[in-house]
Amino acid sequence: MTKTLDEAWSVLDAAARASASARIVDQFAADPERMSRMTLDAAGLHLDLSKQSWTREAFDACLDLARAADVEGRRAALFAGEAVNLTEGRAVLHPALRADAGADFHALGEPVSAEVDQVRADIRAYADAVRSGELRGATGERFAAIVHVGIGGSDLGPRVVWDALRPLEPTIDLRFVANIDPRDMAEALTGLNPATTLVVVVSKTFTTQETLANAEAAKAWLQAALPTEGMSNHFIGVTAAPDKAEAFGCGRTFAFRDWVGGRYSLWSAVSLSCAVALGPDEFEDMLAGARDMDEHFVEAPLERNAPVLLALAQVFNVDGLDRPARTVAPYAHALRRLPSFLQQLEMESNGKRVRRDGSEVGRQTCPVVFGEPGTNGQHAFFQQIHQGPQVVPAEFVVVKSTHAQRPESPLWSNALAQMQALMLGKTAEAARAEMLAGGMDVAEAERLAPHRAFPGNRPSTAIVMDRLTPCTLGALLALYEHKTFVEGVIWDINSFDQWGVELGKVLAKAILKDVEAGGPSADLDPSTAALLTRLMG
Ligand code: F6P
């Protein structure tokens, strides 16, 4: 019988207390099926969750929690296009964007798949026209570069995709501008020729301060160099507010709907720049990889479901074991942007403290997510992960074969070694014995032993792929999207709004008004007023 949510949490808390005093490495003998139970393959990815802190009982308790939270029912509601984003009354249908042509998704009862298919065909036709030179700039030259202007979800997804899949010498150079700091735009435009540059402005709302300021700057840069008639070919909008993009002067607009959340939008025309610079086949292969993961997420039982198990490991660490941070280390240079992408995906989705009905969650929710590519991170913050007093669960994304000319084994063997070191640690006795064997005197070995000991028993997850391709990249990003959704279901929060970013936007406008008025207004707090005066001086 399915437990109530409260019952499931109490069982999990008790199992977590027992897990806290157990050694991960001992669990393999305690449960001979641990490897088969806690490893699985999905959509070209291999997951190994066997080095997590859960005992067999805790693992089962986590699955009961998923059942009690009705992950399956809420998943069905998401795919059925119900108003799962209930603070904004919207469906959340990113899976519809990567469905097979001819699918039949509905958002709040309205059919959407025909429009999705049409936009996908438009993206392909446009990408082909730019790449073949059929579509040219105002002076008749072929496009050789794209400047993608956008921020948050209108930037991070396409950036990960481009960095992951870009050829070493692309025929179309793609650059990104997000920051309102003019330096960002200046760097992006350096060396580019307006006559051969396409500017793609991406903004779901087309009201975002940073993006509009950067779009104005890019438009001015084009206008200063190009004849007015041909300008429309250079300045493209991607948005859910096409009227605003047209009013802004975009020569052509690609639209998406409000049921596409910003941080879930890379499957839409938001990735137009990537579809052009990489080619539409690569873009569509990425959609196919994500589609494979969607199918797995919908069809696999909870205990063999990759997004569900990944989510449960996080919930167990955060809530069961009070570990409010997680590091992600992609062992592939091409995936170096993954941690930034995940920061928005997870922290903007689940960095919340109230349930869907407005009451307090009363438990920890989204951890702090941070990371660096391996092995770079090892030479920076991994010291703390190995020997600091807090336990920070680590996630290793390991690629068997990257595009490098040299063998990759030194790269992935480091990932394996890190996970092993985190789990096994090294006792002070072992450290002392090593030093004595190396000829050190007893007093010195005694003095250094505590410094050279590792507590171990620190959890990690491995996500392994053979090659980083459009397909496996799509599957990986969709895996993280569904994992984030499952966590939101378990914490009973709305993962699809982001009210937490609004207050700062309003206050920034008020401060700008003060700047225009010549100084701080009387109601400003003393610290902000003093800083404003200093910066204006
Ligand atoms: O301010 C946060 C945010 O609303 C994100 O959720 C979003 O991805 C980003 O801003 C950009 O918004 P837009 O695409 O509307 O410019």
Coordinates of C-alpha atoms and ligand atoms in Angstrom, one line a residue:
M1 CA 0.0 0.0 0.0
T2 CA 1.2 3.5 -0.9
K3 CA 2.3 5.4 2.2
T4 CA 1.1 9.0 2.9
L5 CA 3.7 11.6 2.2
D6 CA 4.2 12.2 6.0
E7 CA 4.7 8.5 6.6
A8 CA 7.1 8.3 3.6
W9 CA 9.2 11.2 4.9
S10 CA 9.4 9.7 8.4
V11 CA 10.6 6.4 7.0
L12 CA 13.1 8.2 4.9
D13 CA 14.4 10.3 7.8
A14 CA 14.9 7.2 9.9
A15 CA 16.7 5.4 7.0
A16 CA 18.8 8.4 6.5
R17 CA 19.9 8.4 10.2
A18 CA 21.0 4.7 9.7
S19 CA 22.7 5.5 6.4
A20 CA 24.7 8.4 8.0
S21 CA 26.6 5.9 10.3
A22 CA 27.1 3.3 7.5
R23 CA 30.1 3.2 5.2
I24 CA 29.2 3.4 1.5
V25 CA 31.9 0.9 0.6
D26 CA 30.4 -1.7 3.0
Q27 CA 27.1 -1.5 1.2
F28 CA 28.3 -3.6 -1.8
A29 CA 28.7 -6.6 0.4
A30 CA 25.6 -5.9 2.4
D31 CA 23.5 -5.9 -0.7
P32 CA 24.9 -8.1 -3.5
E33 CA 22.5 -6.6 -5.9
R34 CA 23.5 -3.1 -5.2
M35 CA 25.3 -2.6 -8.6
S36 CA 22.4 -3.9 -10.6
R37 CA 19.9 -2.0 -8.5
M38 CA 21.7 1.3 -8.6
T39 CA 23.1 1.4 -12.1
L40 CA 21.1 1.8 -15.3
D41 CA 21.3 2.7 -18.9
A42 CA 18.9 5.2 -20.5
A43 CA 18.9 7.0 -23.9
G44 CA 22.6 6.4 -24.5
L45 CA 23.7 7.4 -20.9
H46 CA 24.9 5.1 -18.2
L47 CA 24.2 6.1 -14.5
D48 CA 26.0 4.7 -11.5
L49 CA 24.3 5.7 -8.2
S50 CA 25.9 2.9 -6.2
K51 CA 28.4 5.3 -4.5
Q52 CA 25.6 7.3 -3.0
S53 CA 25.2 7.2 0.8
W54 CA 21.9 5.3 0.7
T55 CA 21.6 1.8 2.2
R56 CA 19.3 -0.6 0.5
E57 CA 16.6 0.4 3.0
A58 CA 17.1 4.1 2.4
F59 CA 17.0 3.6 -1.4
D60 CA 13.6 1.8 -1.0
A61 CA 12.4 4.6 1.3
C62 CA 13.3 7.1 -1.4
L63 CA 11.3 5.2 -3.9
D64 CA 8.3 5.1 -1.5
L65 CA 8.6 8.8 -1.1
A66 CA 8.4 9.2 -4.9
R67 CA 5.3 7.0 -4.9
A68 CA 3.7 8.9 -2.0
A69 CA 4.4 12.2 -3.8
D70 CA 2.6 10.8 -6.9
V71 CA 5.5 11.4 -9.3
E72 CA 3.7 9.3 -11.9
G73 CA 0.5 11.3 -11.6
R74 CA 2.3 14.6 -11.8
R75 CA 4.4 13.5 -14.7
A76 CA 1.2 12.5 -16.6
A77 CA -0.2 16.0 -15.9
L78 CA 2.9 17.6 -17.3
F79 CA 2.8 15.6 -20.5
A80 CA -1.0 16.1 -20.8
G81 CA -0.4 19.9 -20.9
E82 CA -2.3 20.7 -17.7
A83 CA -1.7 24.0 -15.9
V84 CA 1.2 22.6 -13.9
N85 CA 2.7 26.1 -13.6
L86 CA -0.2 27.1 -11.4
T87 CA 1.0 30.6 -10.3
E88 CA 1.0 31.6 -13.9
G89 CA -1.8 29.3 -15.1
R90 CA 0.4 27.8 -17.8
A91 CA 1.1 24.4 -19.2
V92 CA 4.8 23.3 -19.3
L93 CA 5.4 21.4 -22.5
H94 CA 9.1 21.4 -23.5
P95 CA 8.7 17.7 -24.4
A96 CA 6.3 18.8 -27.2
L97 CA 9.1 20.7 -28.7
R98 CA 11.2 17.6 -29.3
A99 CA 8.4 15.1 -30.0
D100 CA 8.3 13.3 -33.3
A101 CA 6.7 15.2 -36.2
G102 CA 2.9 14.6 -36.2
A103 CA 2.7 14.2 -32.4
D104 CA -0.4 15.3 -30.6
F105 CA 0.4 17.4 -27.6
H106 CA -2.1 19.8 -26.1
A107 CA -1.5 22.9 -23.9
L108 CA -4.5 23.6 -21.6
G109 CA -6.5 21.6 -24.2
E110 CA -5.3 23.5 -27.3
P111 CA -3.4 21.4 -29.9
V112 CA 0.2 22.6 -30.3
S113 CA 2.1 20.0 -32.2
A114 CA 1.2 21.3 -35.7
E115 CA 2.6 24.7 -34.8
V116 CA 5.7 23.0 -33.3
D117 CA 6.3 21.1 -36.5
Q118 CA 5.9 24.2 -38.6
V119 CA 8.4 26.2 -36.5
R120 CA 10.9 23.3 -36.7
A121 CA 10.5 23.3 -40.5
D122 CA 11.0 27.1 -40.6
I123 CA 14.2 26.7 -38.5
R124 CA 15.5 24.1 -40.9
A125 CA 14.6 26.2 -44.0
Y126 CA 16.2 29.3 -42.5
A127 CA 19.4 27.5 -41.4
D128 CA 19.7 25.9 -44.8
A129 CA 19.2 29.2 -46.6
V130 CA 21.9 31.0 -44.4
R131 CA 24.4 28.1 -44.7
S132 CA 24.0 27.7 -48.4
G133 CA 24.4 31.4 -49.0
E134 CA 20.9 31.7 -50.5
L135 CA 20.1 34.2 -47.8
R136 CA 22.7 36.9 -47.7
G137 CA 23.4 40.2 -46.0
A138 CA 22.7 43.8 -47.1
T139 CA 25.8 44.0 -49.3
G140 CA 25.2 40.6 -50.9
E141 CA 27.9 38.8 -48.8
R142 CA 27.4 35.4 -47.1
F143 CA 26.9 35.4 -43.4
A144 CA 30.0 34.3 -41.6
A145 CA 29.1 35.1 -37.9
I146 CA 26.1 35.2 -35.6
V147 CA 25.9 37.3 -32.4
H148 CA 23.3 35.7 -30.2
V149 CA 21.9 38.2 -27.7
G150 CA 19.9 36.9 -24.7
I151 CA 20.2 36.2 -21.0
G152 CA 19.2 33.4 -18.6
G153 CA 17.2 30.8 -20.3
S154 CA 17.6 32.7 -23.6
D155 CA 21.4 32.3 -23.4
L156 CA 22.6 29.4 -21.2
G157 CA 21.0 26.5 -23.1
P158 CA 22.2 27.5 -26.6
R159 CA 25.7 28.3 -25.0
V160 CA 26.0 24.8 -23.6
V161 CA 24.9 23.4 -26.9
W162 CA 27.4 25.4 -29.0
D163 CA 30.3 24.8 -26.7
A164 CA 29.5 21.1 -26.6
L165 CA 29.1 20.5 -30.3
R166 CA 31.0 23.3 -32.1
P167 CA 33.6 22.2 -34.7
L168 CA 37.1 23.4 -34.0
E169 CA 37.0 25.7 -37.0
P170 CA 33.3 26.6 -37.6
T171 CA 32.3 28.0 -41.0
I172 CA 29.9 30.2 -39.1
D173 CA 31.3 31.7 -36.0
L174 CA 28.8 32.0 -33.1
R175 CA 29.2 34.4 -30.2
F176 CA 27.0 35.1 -27.2
V177 CA 26.3 38.4 -25.4
A178 CA 24.3 38.3 -22.2
N179 CA 25.8 40.8 -19.8
I180 CA 24.5 44.4 -19.7
D181 CA 28.1 45.4 -19.2
P182 CA 29.1 46.9 -22.6
R183 CA 32.3 45.0 -22.4
D184 CA 30.5 41.8 -23.2
M185 CA 29.2 43.2 -26.5
A186 CA 32.5 44.9 -27.3
E187 CA 34.3 41.5 -26.9
A188 CA 31.7 39.8 -29.1
L189 CA 31.8 42.3 -31.9
T190 CA 35.6 42.5 -32.0
G191 CA 36.9 41.3 -35.4
L192 CA 33.4 40.9 -36.8
N193 CA 32.2 42.6 -40.1
P194 CA 28.6 43.9 -39.9
A195 CA 28.1 43.0 -43.6
T196 CA 28.6 39.3 -42.8
T197 CA 27.1 39.2 -39.3
L198 CA 23.6 38.1 -38.3
V199 CA 22.3 39.3 -34.9
V200 CA 19.8 37.0 -33.3
V201 CA 17.9 38.6 -30.3
V202 CA 16.4 36.0 -28.1
S203 CA 13.9 37.0 -25.3
K204 CA 10.8 35.2 -24.3
T205 CA 9.2 38.4 -23.0
F206 CA 11.1 40.9 -25.1
T207 CA 11.1 43.2 -22.1
T208 CA 14.4 42.1 -20.4
Q209 CA 16.5 45.1 -19.6
E210 CA 19.9 43.5 -20.4
T211 CA 18.8 42.0 -23.7
L212 CA 17.0 45.1 -24.9
A213 CA 20.1 47.3 -24.1
N214 CA 22.4 44.8 -25.9
A215 CA 20.0 44.5 -28.9
E216 CA 19.9 48.3 -29.2
A217 CA 23.7 48.3 -29.2
A218 CA 23.9 45.6 -31.9
K219 CA 21.3 47.3 -34.0
A220 CA 23.2 50.6 -33.9
W221 CA 26.4 48.7 -34.9
L222 CA 24.7 47.2 -37.9
Q223 CA 22.9 50.4 -38.8
A224 CA 26.1 52.4 -38.8
A225 CA 27.6 50.2 -41.5
L226 CA 24.8 48.8 -43.6
P227 CA 22.2 50.2 -46.0
T228 CA 18.7 50.4 -44.5
E229 CA 17.0 48.2 -47.1
G230 CA 19.1 45.1 -46.4
M231 CA 19.1 45.5 -42.6
S232 CA 16.1 43.3 -42.0
N233 CA 18.2 40.2 -43.1
H234 CA 20.7 40.9 -40.3
F235 CA 18.4 41.4 -37.3
I236 CA 16.3 38.5 -36.2
G237 CA 14.1 38.0 -33.2
V238 CA 13.2 34.8 -31.3
T239 CA 10.4 35.4 -28.8
A240 CA 7.0 34.6 -27.3
A241 CA 6.0 38.2 -27.9
P242 CA 6.4 38.6 -31.7
D243 CA 4.6 42.0 -31.8
K244 CA 7.2 43.4 -29.5
A245 CA 10.1 42.0 -31.5
E246 CA 8.7 43.4 -34.7
A247 CA 8.1 46.8 -33.1
F248 CA 11.8 46.7 -32.0
G249 CA 12.8 46.3 -35.6
C250 CA 13.5 42.6 -36.0
G251 CA 13.4 41.8 -39.7
R252 CA 12.1 38.3 -39.1
T253 CA 10.7 36.7 -36.0
F254 CA 10.6 33.1 -34.9
A255 CA 8.0 32.5 -32.2
F256 CA 7.4 30.1 -29.3
R257 CA 4.6 29.9 -26.8
D258 CA 4.2 30.8 -23.2
W259 CA 4.1 27.1 -22.3
V260 CA 7.8 27.0 -23.0
G261 CA 9.6 28.0 -19.8
G262 CA 12.8 30.2 -20.4
R263 CA 15.1 27.7 -18.8
Y264 CA 13.5 24.8 -20.7
S265 CA 13.5 26.6 -24.1
L266 CA 16.6 25.4 -25.8
W267 CA 14.5 22.9 -27.8
S268 CA 12.6 25.8 -29.5
A269 CA 13.7 28.5 -31.9
V270 CA 15.7 29.8 -28.9
S271 CA 18.5 27.6 -30.4
L272 CA 18.1 29.1 -33.9
S273 CA 21.7 30.4 -33.8
C274 CA 22.9 26.9 -33.0
A275 CA 20.7 25.3 -35.7
V276 CA 22.3 27.8 -38.2
A277 CA 25.9 27.5 -37.0
L278 CA 25.9 23.7 -36.4
G279 CA 23.4 22.8 -39.1
P280 CA 19.7 21.7 -38.7
D281 CA 20.5 18.0 -38.7
E282 CA 22.6 18.4 -35.6
F283 CA 19.8 20.4 -33.9
E284 CA 17.3 17.8 -34.8
D285 CA 19.5 15.0 -33.6
M286 CA 19.7 16.8 -30.3
L287 CA 15.9 16.9 -30.1
A288 CA 15.9 13.1 -30.9
G289 CA 18.2 12.4 -28.0
A290 CA 16.0 14.4 -25.7
R291 CA 13.0 12.6 -27.1
D292 CA 14.6 9.2 -26.2
M293 CA 15.0 10.5 -22.6
D294 CA 11.4 11.7 -22.6
E295 CA 10.2 8.2 -23.6
H296 CA 12.4 6.6 -20.9
F297 CA 11.1 9.0 -18.3
V298 CA 7.5 8.2 -19.2
E299 CA 7.8 4.5 -19.6
A300 CA 10.4 3.2 -17.1
P301 CA 9.2 2.1 -13.7
L302 CA 10.3 4.4 -10.9
E303 CA 13.0 2.1 -9.6
R304 CA 14.7 1.9 -13.1
N305 CA 14.0 5.5 -14.1
A306 CA 17.1 7.6 -14.5
P307 CA 15.6 11.1 -13.8
V308 CA 13.7 9.7 -10.8
L309 CA 16.8 8.0 -9.3
L310 CA 19.0 11.1 -9.9
A311 CA 16.3 13.3 -8.2
L312 CA 16.0 10.9 -5.3
A313 CA 19.7 10.8 -4.7
Q314 CA 19.6 14.6 -4.4
V315 CA 16.5 14.7 -2.2
F316 CA 18.2 12.1 0.1
N317 CA 21.4 14.1 0.4
V318 CA 19.7 17.4 0.9
D319 CA 16.8 16.4 3.1
G320 CA 17.8 13.1 4.6
L321 CA 21.4 13.9 5.3
D322 CA 21.4 17.7 5.5
R323 CA 23.9 18.3 2.6
P324 CA 22.7 21.5 1.0
A325 CA 25.2 21.7 -1.9
R326 CA 26.2 19.6 -4.9
T327 CA 29.1 19.9 -7.2
V328 CA 28.9 18.9 -10.9
A329 CA 32.1 18.1 -12.6
P330 CA 31.9 17.4 -16.4
Y331 CA 35.0 15.5 -17.4
A332 CA 34.9 16.9 -20.9
H333 CA 36.1 20.3 -21.9
A334 CA 33.2 20.7 -24.3
L335 CA 30.8 20.4 -21.4
R336 CA 32.4 23.2 -19.4
R337 CA 29.2 25.3 -19.4
L338 CA 27.1 22.5 -17.9
P339 CA 27.4 23.8 -14.3
S340 CA 26.2 27.3 -15.3
F341 CA 23.2 25.8 -17.2
L342 CA 22.3 23.6 -14.2
Q343 CA 22.5 26.5 -11.9
Q344 CA 19.7 28.2 -13.6
L345 CA 17.8 25.0 -14.4
E346 CA 17.8 23.7 -10.8
M347 CA 18.2 26.8 -8.7
E348 CA 15.6 28.9 -10.6
S349 CA 13.2 26.0 -10.8
N350 CA 13.5 24.7 -7.2
G351 CA 15.1 27.4 -5.2
K352 CA 11.8 28.0 -3.4
R353 CA 10.4 27.6 0.1
V354 CA 6.7 27.4 -0.3
R355 CA 4.5 24.6 -1.6
R356 CA 2.1 24.9 -4.4
D357 CA -0.6 25.8 -2.0
G358 CA 1.5 28.6 -0.5
S359 CA 2.4 26.9 2.8
E360 CA 6.0 26.5 3.9
V361 CA 7.8 23.4 2.6
G362 CA 9.4 23.1 6.1
R363 CA 12.4 21.1 4.7
Q364 CA 15.4 21.9 2.6
T365 CA 14.8 22.2 -1.1
C366 CA 17.2 23.0 -3.9
P367 CA 20.9 22.7 -3.0
V368 CA 23.5 25.2 -4.1
V369 CA 24.8 23.8 -7.4
F370 CA 28.3 24.6 -8.5
G371 CA 31.1 23.1 -10.5
E372 CA 34.0 23.3 -12.9
P373 CA 35.1 20.9 -15.6
G374 CA 37.4 18.1 -14.6
T375 CA 40.2 18.0 -14.1
N376 CA 40.4 21.8 -13.5
G377 CA 38.1 21.6 -10.4
Q378 CA 40.5 19.1 -8.8
H379 CA 43.1 21.8 -8.6
A380 CA 40.7 24.3 -7.1
F381 CA 37.9 23.4 -4.8
F382 CA 38.2 19.6 -4.6
Q383 CA 40.4 20.1 -1.5
Q384 CA 37.2 21.1 0.4
I385 CA 35.2 18.2 -1.1
H386 CA 37.8 15.7 0.1
Q387 CA 38.8 17.1 3.5
G388 CA 36.4 19.9 4.5
P389 CA 34.0 19.3 7.4
Q390 CA 30.8 19.6 5.2
V391 CA 29.9 16.7 2.9
V392 CA 29.3 17.9 -0.7
P393 CA 27.9 15.2 -2.9
A394 CA 29.6 15.2 -6.3
E395 CA 28.3 14.3 -9.8
F396 CA 30.8 13.3 -12.4
V397 CA 29.8 13.5 -16.1
V398 CA 32.3 11.3 -17.8
V399 CA 32.8 11.0 -21.6
K400 CA 34.6 7.9 -22.8
S401 CA 35.8 9.5 -26.0
T402 CA 36.1 13.2 -26.6
H403 CA 37.2 14.9 -29.8
A404 CA 40.8 15.3 -28.6
Q405 CA 43.7 14.0 -30.6
R406 CA 45.3 12.5 -27.5
P407 CA 43.9 9.5 -25.7
E408 CA 41.2 10.5 -23.2
S409 CA 42.0 7.9 -20.6
P410 CA 44.1 10.3 -18.5
L411 CA 40.9 12.4 -18.3
W412 CA 38.4 9.8 -17.3
S413 CA 40.8 7.9 -15.1
N414 CA 41.0 11.0 -13.0
A415 CA 37.2 11.0 -12.7
L416 CA 37.2 7.4 -11.5
A417 CA 40.0 8.1 -9.1
Q418 CA 38.2 11.1 -7.6
M419 CA 35.0 9.1 -7.0
Q420 CA 37.1 6.3 -5.5
A421 CA 39.0 8.7 -3.2
L422 CA 35.8 10.3 -2.1
M423 CA 34.3 6.9 -1.1
L424 CA 37.4 5.2 0.3
G425 CA 39.2 8.0 2.0
K426 CA 42.4 7.3 3.9
T427 CA 42.8 6.7 7.6
A428 CA 45.4 8.5 9.7
E429 CA 46.9 5.1 10.3
A430 CA 47.3 4.4 6.6
A431 CA 48.7 7.9 6.1
R432 CA 51.2 7.4 8.9
A433 CA 52.3 4.0 7.6
E434 CA 52.9 5.4 4.1
M435 CA 55.1 8.2 5.5
L436 CA 57.0 5.8 7.7
A437 CA 57.5 3.5 4.7
G438 CA 58.9 6.5 2.8
G439 CA 61.5 7.0 5.4
M440 CA 60.0 9.7 7.5
D441 CA 60.8 9.8 11.2
V442 CA 58.0 8.7 13.6
A443 CA 57.4 12.2 15.2
E444 CA 57.1 13.9 11.9
A445 CA 54.7 11.1 10.5
E446 CA 52.6 11.5 13.7
R447 CA 52.4 15.3 13.3
L448 CA 51.4 15.1 9.6
A449 CA 49.0 12.1 9.8
P450 CA 45.8 14.1 10.6
H451 CA 46.6 16.5 7.7
R452 CA 47.1 13.7 5.3
A453 CA 44.0 11.6 6.3
F454 CA 40.8 11.6 4.3
P455 CA 37.5 10.9 6.0
G456 CA 36.1 9.2 2.9
N457 CA 32.5 7.9 2.8
R458 CA 31.6 10.9 0.6
P459 CA 28.9 10.2 -2.1
S460 CA 29.2 10.6 -5.8
T461 CA 27.2 9.8 -8.9
A462 CA 28.6 9.0 -12.3
I463 CA 26.9 9.8 -15.6
V464 CA 28.8 8.2 -18.4
M465 CA 28.5 8.4 -22.2
D466 CA 30.6 6.9 -24.9
R467 CA 30.7 10.1 -27.0
L468 CA 29.4 13.6 -26.8
T469 CA 27.1 13.8 -29.8
P470 CA 24.0 15.9 -30.4
C471 CA 21.9 12.8 -29.3
T472 CA 23.7 12.2 -26.0
L473 CA 23.8 15.9 -25.3
G474 CA 20.1 16.1 -25.8
A475 CA 19.5 13.1 -23.6
L476 CA 21.7 14.6 -20.9
L477 CA 20.0 17.9 -20.8
A478 CA 16.6 16.3 -20.8
L479 CA 17.7 14.0 -18.0
Y480 CA 18.5 17.0 -15.9
E481 CA 15.2 18.7 -16.8
H482 CA 13.1 15.7 -15.7
K483 CA 15.3 15.2 -12.6
T484 CA 14.5 18.9 -11.6
F485 CA 10.8 18.3 -12.2
V486 CA 10.8 15.2 -10.0
E487 CA 12.5 17.0 -7.2
G488 CA 9.9 19.8 -7.5
V489 CA 7.1 17.2 -7.2
I490 CA 8.7 15.6 -4.1
W491 CA 9.0 19.0 -2.4
D492 CA 5.6 19.9 -3.8
I493 CA 6.8 23.2 -5.2
N494 CA 6.0 24.9 -8.5
S495 CA 9.3 24.4 -10.5
F496 CA 8.1 26.6 -13.3
D497 CA 7.9 30.1 -12.0
Q498 CA 10.6 32.5 -10.9
W499 CA 9.2 35.3 -8.8
G500 CA 12.4 35.4 -6.9
V501 CA 14.1 37.4 -9.6
E502 CA 11.4 40.1 -9.8
L503 CA 12.1 42.2 -6.7
G504 CA 15.7 43.0 -7.8
K505 CA 14.4 44.1 -11.3
V506 CA 12.0 46.5 -9.8
L507 CA 14.5 48.0 -7.3
A508 CA 17.1 48.3 -10.1
K509 CA 14.6 50.5 -12.1
A510 CA 14.0 52.6 -9.0
I511 CA 17.8 53.1 -8.4
L512 CA 18.2 54.1 -12.1
K513 CA 15.6 56.7 -11.5
D514 CA 17.6 58.1 -8.6
V515 CA 20.6 58.2 -10.8
E516 CA 18.7 60.2 -13.4
A517 CA 17.3 62.5 -10.6
G518 CA 20.9 63.2 -9.6
G519 CA 21.1 61.4 -6.2
P520 CA 19.5 59.0 -3.7
S521 CA 15.9 59.5 -2.8
A522 CA 15.1 60.2 0.8
D523 CA 13.5 56.8 1.4
L524 CA 16.7 54.9 0.4
D525 CA 18.4 53.0 3.2
P526 CA 21.7 54.5 4.4
S527 CA 24.0 51.8 3.0
T528 CA 22.4 51.8 -0.5
A529 CA 22.3 55.6 -0.5
A530 CA 26.0 55.9 0.4
L531 CA 27.0 53.3 -2.3
L532 CA 24.9 55.1 -4.9
T533 CA 26.5 58.4 -4.0
R534 CA 29.9 56.9 -4.2
L535 CA 29.3 55.3 -7.6
M536 CA 27.8 58.5 -9.0
G537 CA 30.7 60.6 -7.8
Ligands
F6P1 O1 15.0 37.1 -14.8 C1 15.0 35.7 -14.9 C2 14.4 35.4 -16.3 O2 13.1 35.7 -16.2 C3 14.7 33.9 -16.6 O3 13.7 33.1 -16.1 C4 14.7 34.0 -18.1 O4 15.3 32.9 -18.6 C5 15.5 35.3 -18.3 O5 15.1 36.1 -17.3 C6 15.4 35.9 -19.7 O6 14.1 36.3 -19.9 P1 13.7 36.6 -21.4 O7 13.9 35.4 -22.3 O8 12.2 37.0 -21.3 O9 14.5 37.8 -21.9

